[in-house]
Amino acid sequence: MTERLTIRRPDDWHVHLRDGDMLRLVAGHTARQFARAIIMPNLVPPVTEAATAAAYRDRILAALPEAAAFTPLMTCYLTDASDPAEIERGHAEGVWVAAKLYPAHATTNSAHGVSDIRALTGVLETMQRIGMPLLIHGEVTDPAIDIFDREAVFVERILAPLVRDYPALKIVLEHITTEEAASFVREAGPNLGATITPQHLHLNRNALFAGGLRPHAYCLPVVKRERHRLAVRAAAVSGSPKFFLGTDSAPHAIGRKEMDCGCAGIFNAPFALESYLAVFEEEGAIERFEGFASEHGARFYGLPLNEGTVTLAKGKATVPERVGDGALSVVPFHAGETLGWRFAG
Ligand code: DOR
Ligand code: ZN
C-alpha cells in the first residue's frame, strides 16, 4: 500500500481569494499547497480592467506569508460592455491569463455579468485569435429552469453553439457537476476542458439536507444527484487531459452562510489536496492523481509544468471546525472530519 505520495507541485485552476481581511486569512492556505492559481475576478466591484487586475495581483502577493512561492494568474471579468481592445492589451501586457464569463445573476457577485452572449462576439473573436482561454460559469439563469438542471441546459443551449462557432477558442467549463457536462467535455475537441472541485466529488444533493438544512454544503452550481457525482468522479480519475483540478474555494464568513439567505460557496483551500486524494484513493486511481493535479491544467493553458514537488503522507488530518477568528471565521470543507492523508510539504 502507498504510504507516501510525491507529485509535481500542483496548481489550482479556479479559486476565489477575495480581498482585504478575508484575502489575508485565506491566501496562505492556497499558496501552501499550490504553485499557481487562477484567481476569480468577482470582487465588488468586479475586476474588469487590466490596471485593476494588476493592483489586485499586488494585494494578493502582499497578503502571502514571507516564504511563499506562489503566482496568482489573473482573470478579466466579462460584462456586456467588455472592450476587445482592453482585453487584448491586458493579455499582451501579461496581466491577464484568461477571462471569466458569468451569466448575469448566476452566482455571487455576478450582477455585472453577461446578459446575452451575443454581446461578446468581438471579445470572443479576439480571445480566439490571441489564444486567451474563456472560463465559463456554465448555468443558465432562466428562472423557469429548475436549479438542478441549469448546468445541463447551459451545455445544450449555450455551450454547444459556442464550441461550434469558435472552434479555435480555448474554453474551460468550470466546476462541472453533471453527467451531461462531463460527457459533453469528454466528447468535444481538445480546446474544451473542465475543472472539478472536491465538493462535487464528495457530495451529492442529500448533503444539503442531511439531518437539517446545511448551509456549508451549499455552493453554485449546487451539488447534484448521486449519478452525477459518480459521473464527475469518473471524469476526474479517467486520466483524460481535459479534466483538471480547480477547487472553487469560495470563503464566506460564517455569519454570511448561516443566515436566512446564505451565500453560495465552500471554503476548501486548507485541505484541498487531502480531499481530492481521498477520492482518487477510493477510486483506485492514485497513479492518475498527478496528471489531474499538476499536469493537465498547465498543458491546457499552455504554461510550463511546475518545478519541485509536494508530498502527501498516509495519516490522520483532522479538519478544524473553524478557520480564523470572530466575525471573520470561516467553516472549512470537511469541518470536524478526519481525512486519511496529510499534506507533508
Ligand atoms: O459557490 C460559489 N461561490 N459559486 C460561485 O460561482 C461563486 C462563488 C463565490 O464567489 O462565492
Ligand atoms: Zn468559482
Coordinates of C-alpha atoms and ligand atoms in Angstrom, one line a residue:
M1 CA 0.0 0.0 0.0
T2 CA 1.2 3.5 -0.8
E3 CA 2.4 5.3 2.3
R4 CA 3.7 8.5 0.8
L5 CA 2.9 10.1 -2.5
T6 CA 5.2 12.7 -4.0
I7 CA 3.9 14.6 -7.1
R8 CA 5.0 17.5 -9.1
R9 CA 3.8 20.7 -7.4
P10 CA 0.1 21.2 -8.4
D11 CA -1.9 24.3 -9.4
D12 CA -5.4 25.4 -8.6
W13 CA -7.2 26.4 -11.8
H14 CA -10.1 28.1 -10.1
V15 CA -10.1 29.9 -6.7
H16 CA -11.7 32.9 -5.0
L17 CA -9.2 34.7 -2.8
R18 CA -11.4 37.7 -2.1
D19 CA -9.8 41.0 -0.8
G20 CA -8.9 42.8 2.4
D21 CA -9.1 40.8 5.7
M22 CA -10.5 37.7 4.0
L23 CA -7.7 37.7 1.4
R24 CA -5.2 37.8 4.3
L25 CA -6.9 35.0 6.0
V26 CA -7.2 32.6 3.0
A27 CA -4.3 33.4 0.6
G28 CA -1.7 31.4 2.6
H29 CA -3.8 28.3 2.5
T30 CA -3.9 28.2 -1.3
A31 CA -0.2 29.2 -1.5
R32 CA 0.8 26.4 0.8
Q33 CA -0.5 23.7 -1.5
F34 CA -0.4 25.2 -4.9
A35 CA 2.3 26.9 -7.1
R36 CA -0.1 28.9 -9.2
A37 CA -3.8 29.6 -9.2
I38 CA -6.4 31.1 -11.5
I39 CA -7.8 34.0 -9.5
M40 CA -11.5 34.7 -9.9
P41 CA -12.4 38.3 -10.6
N42 CA -15.8 38.5 -8.9
L43 CA -14.9 41.2 -6.4
V44 CA -17.1 44.2 -5.6
P45 CA -16.7 46.0 -8.0
P46 CA -15.6 43.2 -10.4
V47 CA -12.1 43.2 -11.9
T48 CA -12.8 44.4 -15.4
E49 CA -9.7 46.4 -16.2
A50 CA -6.1 45.5 -16.6
A51 CA -4.9 48.1 -14.2
T52 CA -7.4 46.9 -11.5
A53 CA -6.2 43.3 -12.1
A54 CA -2.6 44.3 -11.7
A55 CA -3.3 46.1 -8.4
Y56 CA -5.3 43.1 -7.2
R57 CA -2.4 40.8 -8.0
D58 CA -0.1 43.1 -5.9
R59 CA -2.5 42.9 -3.0
I60 CA -2.5 39.1 -3.2
L61 CA 1.3 38.9 -3.3
A62 CA 1.4 41.3 -0.3
A63 CA -1.1 39.0 1.7
L64 CA 1.1 35.9 1.3
P65 CA 3.3 34.6 4.1
E66 CA 7.0 35.6 3.7
A67 CA 8.4 32.5 2.1
A68 CA 5.5 31.7 -0.2
A69 CA 6.4 30.9 -3.8
F70 CA 3.1 31.4 -5.4
T71 CA 2.0 33.0 -8.7
P72 CA -1.5 34.4 -9.0
L73 CA -2.8 34.1 -12.5
M74 CA -5.3 36.9 -13.0
T75 CA -8.6 36.9 -15.0
C76 CA -10.8 39.5 -16.5
Y77 CA -14.5 39.7 -15.5
L78 CA -16.5 39.9 -18.7
T79 CA -19.5 42.2 -18.9
D80 CA -21.9 43.3 -21.7
A81 CA -19.6 46.3 -22.1
S82 CA -16.2 44.5 -22.3
D83 CA -13.9 46.0 -24.8
P84 CA -11.9 43.6 -27.0
A85 CA -9.0 46.1 -27.2
E86 CA -8.7 46.3 -23.4
I87 CA -8.8 42.6 -23.1
E88 CA -6.1 42.2 -25.8
R89 CA -3.9 44.9 -24.2
G90 CA -4.1 43.3 -20.7
H91 CA -3.3 39.9 -22.2
A92 CA -0.3 41.3 -24.1
E93 CA 1.0 43.0 -21.0
G94 CA 0.9 39.7 -19.2
V95 CA -1.7 40.8 -16.6
W96 CA -4.5 38.5 -17.7
V97 CA -4.2 34.8 -18.4
A98 CA -7.9 34.3 -19.1
A99 CA -11.3 35.9 -19.0
K100 CA -14.3 34.7 -17.0
L101 CA -17.9 34.6 -18.2
Y102 CA -20.5 34.8 -15.5
P103 CA -24.1 34.8 -16.9
A104 CA -25.7 37.8 -15.2
H105 CA -27.1 36.9 -11.7
A106 CA -25.9 33.2 -12.0
T107 CA -24.0 33.4 -8.7
T108 CA -22.2 35.5 -6.1
N109 CA -21.2 39.0 -7.4
S110 CA -22.3 38.2 -10.9
A111 CA -24.8 41.1 -11.2
H112 CA -22.4 42.8 -13.7
G113 CA -22.1 39.6 -15.7
V114 CA -23.1 38.9 -19.3
S115 CA -26.8 39.2 -20.1
D116 CA -26.6 37.9 -23.6
I117 CA -23.6 36.1 -25.0
R118 CA -24.2 37.7 -28.4
A119 CA -22.9 40.9 -26.9
L120 CA -19.5 39.2 -26.6
T121 CA -18.9 38.5 -30.3
G122 CA -15.9 40.9 -30.7
V123 CA -14.4 39.8 -27.4
L124 CA -14.6 36.1 -28.2
E125 CA -13.2 36.6 -31.7
T126 CA -10.3 38.5 -30.1
M127 CA -9.7 35.8 -27.5
Q128 CA -9.8 33.1 -30.1
R129 CA -7.2 35.0 -32.2
I130 CA -4.8 35.7 -29.3
G131 CA -5.2 32.2 -27.6
M132 CA -6.7 33.6 -24.4
P133 CA -8.9 31.0 -22.6
L134 CA -12.5 31.7 -21.8
L135 CA -13.6 30.4 -18.4
I136 CA -17.3 29.8 -18.0
H137 CA -19.7 29.5 -15.1
G138 CA -22.0 27.2 -17.0
E139 CA -25.5 27.7 -15.7
V140 CA -28.5 29.3 -17.4
T141 CA -30.3 31.9 -15.2
D142 CA -33.8 31.5 -16.6
P143 CA -35.9 31.2 -13.5
A144 CA -38.2 28.8 -15.3
I145 CA -35.4 26.2 -15.3
D146 CA -35.1 24.1 -12.2
I147 CA -31.9 24.9 -10.4
F148 CA -30.7 21.3 -10.6
D149 CA -31.0 21.4 -14.4
R150 CA -29.3 24.8 -15.1
E151 CA -25.9 23.3 -16.0
A152 CA -27.3 20.7 -18.3
V153 CA -29.5 23.2 -20.1
F154 CA -26.5 25.6 -20.4
V155 CA -24.5 22.9 -22.1
E156 CA -27.2 22.3 -24.6
R157 CA -28.3 25.9 -25.2
I158 CA -25.2 28.0 -24.9
L159 CA -22.0 25.8 -24.8
A160 CA -22.7 23.6 -27.8
P161 CA -23.3 26.5 -30.1
L162 CA -20.3 28.4 -28.6
V163 CA -17.9 25.5 -29.3
R164 CA -19.3 25.2 -32.8
D165 CA -19.0 28.9 -33.6
Y166 CA -15.5 29.4 -32.0
P167 CA -13.7 26.1 -32.8
A168 CA -10.2 27.5 -32.0
L169 CA -11.2 29.3 -28.8
K170 CA -9.9 27.5 -25.6
I171 CA -12.8 27.1 -23.2
V172 CA -12.8 25.8 -19.7
L173 CA -16.2 24.8 -18.3
E174 CA -15.7 25.5 -14.6
H175 CA -16.7 23.3 -11.7
I176 CA -18.7 20.7 -13.6
T177 CA -21.4 18.9 -11.7
T178 CA -23.3 16.8 -14.1
E179 CA -23.1 13.7 -16.3
E180 CA -24.2 15.9 -19.2
A181 CA -21.3 18.3 -18.7
A182 CA -18.8 15.6 -18.2
S183 CA -19.8 13.7 -21.3
F184 CA -20.0 16.9 -23.4
V185 CA -16.5 17.9 -22.5
R186 CA -15.1 14.4 -23.0
E187 CA -16.6 14.1 -26.5
A188 CA -15.6 17.6 -27.6
G189 CA -12.3 18.6 -29.3
P190 CA -9.1 19.4 -27.4
N191 CA -10.0 23.1 -27.0
L192 CA -12.7 22.3 -24.4
G193 CA -11.6 21.4 -20.8
A194 CA -13.2 21.4 -17.4
T195 CA -12.3 21.9 -13.8
I196 CA -13.6 19.8 -11.0
T197 CA -14.0 20.7 -7.3
P198 CA -13.5 18.5 -4.3
Q199 CA -17.1 19.1 -3.1
H200 CA -18.6 17.8 -6.3
L201 CA -16.6 14.7 -6.0
H202 CA -17.6 14.1 -2.3
L203 CA -21.2 15.4 -2.0
N204 CA -24.5 14.7 -3.6
R205 CA -27.6 16.7 -3.0
N206 CA -28.6 14.8 0.0
A207 CA -25.7 16.6 1.8
L208 CA -27.8 19.8 1.6
F209 CA -30.4 18.3 3.8
A210 CA -28.6 15.8 6.0
G211 CA -30.5 15.9 9.3
G212 CA -31.4 19.6 8.6
L213 CA -30.5 22.4 6.3
R214 CA -26.7 22.5 5.7
P215 CA -25.5 25.9 4.5
H216 CA -21.9 24.8 4.4
A217 CA -22.7 22.3 1.7
Y218 CA -24.2 25.0 -0.5
C219 CA -22.3 26.2 -3.5
L220 CA -23.1 27.0 -7.1
P221 CA -23.5 25.1 -9.2
V222 CA -25.4 23.3 -6.5
V223 CA -24.4 19.7 -5.8
K224 CA -26.5 17.2 -7.8
R225 CA -27.9 13.6 -7.6
E226 CA -25.6 10.7 -6.9
R227 CA -25.5 9.6 -10.5
H228 CA -24.0 13.0 -11.4
R229 CA -21.4 12.8 -8.6
L230 CA -20.4 9.4 -9.9
A231 CA -20.0 10.7 -13.5
V232 CA -17.9 13.7 -12.3
R233 CA -15.7 11.3 -10.3
A234 CA -15.3 9.0 -13.3
A235 CA -14.2 12.1 -15.4
A236 CA -11.7 13.3 -12.7
V237 CA -9.9 9.9 -12.3
S238 CA -10.2 8.9 -16.0
G239 CA -6.7 10.3 -16.9
S240 CA -8.2 12.4 -19.6
P241 CA -6.2 15.6 -20.1
K242 CA -9.4 17.6 -20.4
F243 CA -10.2 17.4 -16.7
F244 CA -8.2 19.2 -14.1
L245 CA -8.1 20.5 -10.6
G246 CA -10.0 23.7 -9.7
T247 CA -11.1 23.9 -6.1
D248 CA -13.5 26.8 -6.5
S249 CA -12.6 27.5 -2.9
A250 CA -15.0 30.3 -2.1
P251 CA -14.8 31.6 1.5
H252 CA -17.7 33.4 3.2
A253 CA -17.6 34.5 6.8
I254 CA -19.7 32.2 9.0
G255 CA -22.4 34.8 9.5
R256 CA -22.9 35.1 5.8
K257 CA -23.5 31.4 5.4
E258 CA -25.7 30.8 8.5
M259 CA -28.5 33.2 7.8
D260 CA -31.9 33.3 6.1
C261 CA -30.3 33.9 2.7
G262 CA -26.9 32.3 3.0
C263 CA -24.2 32.8 0.4
A264 CA -23.1 30.1 -2.0
G265 CA -19.5 28.9 -1.6
I266 CA -17.4 26.2 0.0
F267 CA -14.0 27.1 1.5
N268 CA -11.9 24.0 0.7
A269 CA -8.4 25.5 0.4
P270 CA -6.9 24.3 3.7
F271 CA -7.2 20.6 2.9
A272 CA -7.8 20.7 -0.8
L273 CA -5.2 18.1 -1.8
E274 CA -6.1 15.7 1.0
S275 CA -9.7 15.9 -0.1
Y276 CA -9.0 15.2 -3.7
L277 CA -6.6 12.4 -3.0
A278 CA -9.1 10.6 -0.8
V279 CA -11.3 10.4 -3.9
F280 CA -8.5 9.1 -6.1
E281 CA -7.7 6.5 -3.5
E282 CA -11.3 5.4 -3.2
E283 CA -11.5 5.1 -7.0
G284 CA -8.2 3.0 -7.1
A285 CA -6.6 5.7 -9.3
I286 CA -3.8 7.2 -7.1
E287 CA -1.4 6.9 -10.1
R288 CA -3.6 9.3 -12.0
F289 CA -3.7 12.0 -9.3
E290 CA -0.5 13.8 -10.5
G291 CA -1.9 14.3 -14.0
F292 CA -5.2 15.7 -12.7
A293 CA -3.5 18.0 -10.1
S294 CA -0.2 19.0 -11.7
E295 CA -0.2 18.4 -15.4
H296 CA -3.4 18.6 -17.4
G297 CA -4.3 22.2 -16.4
A298 CA -0.9 23.6 -17.2
R299 CA -0.8 21.8 -20.6
F300 CA -4.3 23.1 -21.4
Y301 CA -3.3 26.7 -20.6
G302 CA 0.0 26.3 -22.5
L303 CA 2.0 27.0 -19.4
P304 CA 5.1 25.2 -18.2
L305 CA 4.8 22.4 -15.6
N306 CA 6.0 23.4 -12.2
E307 CA 9.4 22.5 -10.9
G308 CA 9.5 21.0 -7.4
T309 CA 7.3 18.5 -5.6
V310 CA 4.8 18.1 -2.8
T311 CA 4.3 15.1 -0.6
L312 CA 1.2 13.6 0.9
A313 CA 1.6 11.0 3.7
K314 CA -0.8 8.4 4.9
G315 CA -2.1 9.5 8.3
K316 CA -4.8 11.4 10.1
A317 CA -5.5 15.0 9.1
T318 CA -8.2 16.5 11.4
V319 CA -10.0 19.4 9.8
P320 CA -10.8 22.2 12.3
E321 CA -14.4 23.4 12.9
R322 CA -13.3 27.0 12.0
V323 CA -10.5 28.9 10.3
G324 CA -9.9 32.4 11.5
D325 CA -11.4 34.3 14.5
G326 CA -14.5 36.1 15.4
A327 CA -16.7 37.6 12.7
L328 CA -14.2 36.7 10.0
S329 CA -14.1 33.0 10.8
V330 CA -15.0 30.5 8.0
V331 CA -16.1 26.9 8.2
P332 CA -13.9 24.8 6.0
F333 CA -15.0 21.9 3.8
H334 CA -14.8 18.6 5.9
A335 CA -15.0 20.6 9.1
G336 CA -14.7 18.2 12.1
E337 CA -13.8 15.2 9.9
T338 CA -10.6 13.3 9.8
L339 CA -9.1 12.7 6.4
G340 CA -6.7 9.8 5.6
W341 CA -3.9 11.8 4.0
R342 CA -1.8 14.6 5.4
F343 CA -0.1 17.3 3.4
A344 CA 3.6 17.0 4.3
G345 CA 5.0 19.9 2.3
Ligands
DOR1 O1 -20.5 28.7 -4.8 C1 -20.0 29.6 -5.4 N1 -19.3 30.6 -4.8 N2 -20.1 29.6 -6.7 C2 -19.7 30.6 -7.5 O2 -19.8 30.5 -8.7 C3 -19.2 31.8 -6.8 C4 -18.6 31.6 -5.5 C5 -18.3 32.8 -4.7 O3 -17.7 33.8 -5.2 O4 -18.7 32.8 -3.5
ZN2 ZN -16.0 30.0 -8.6

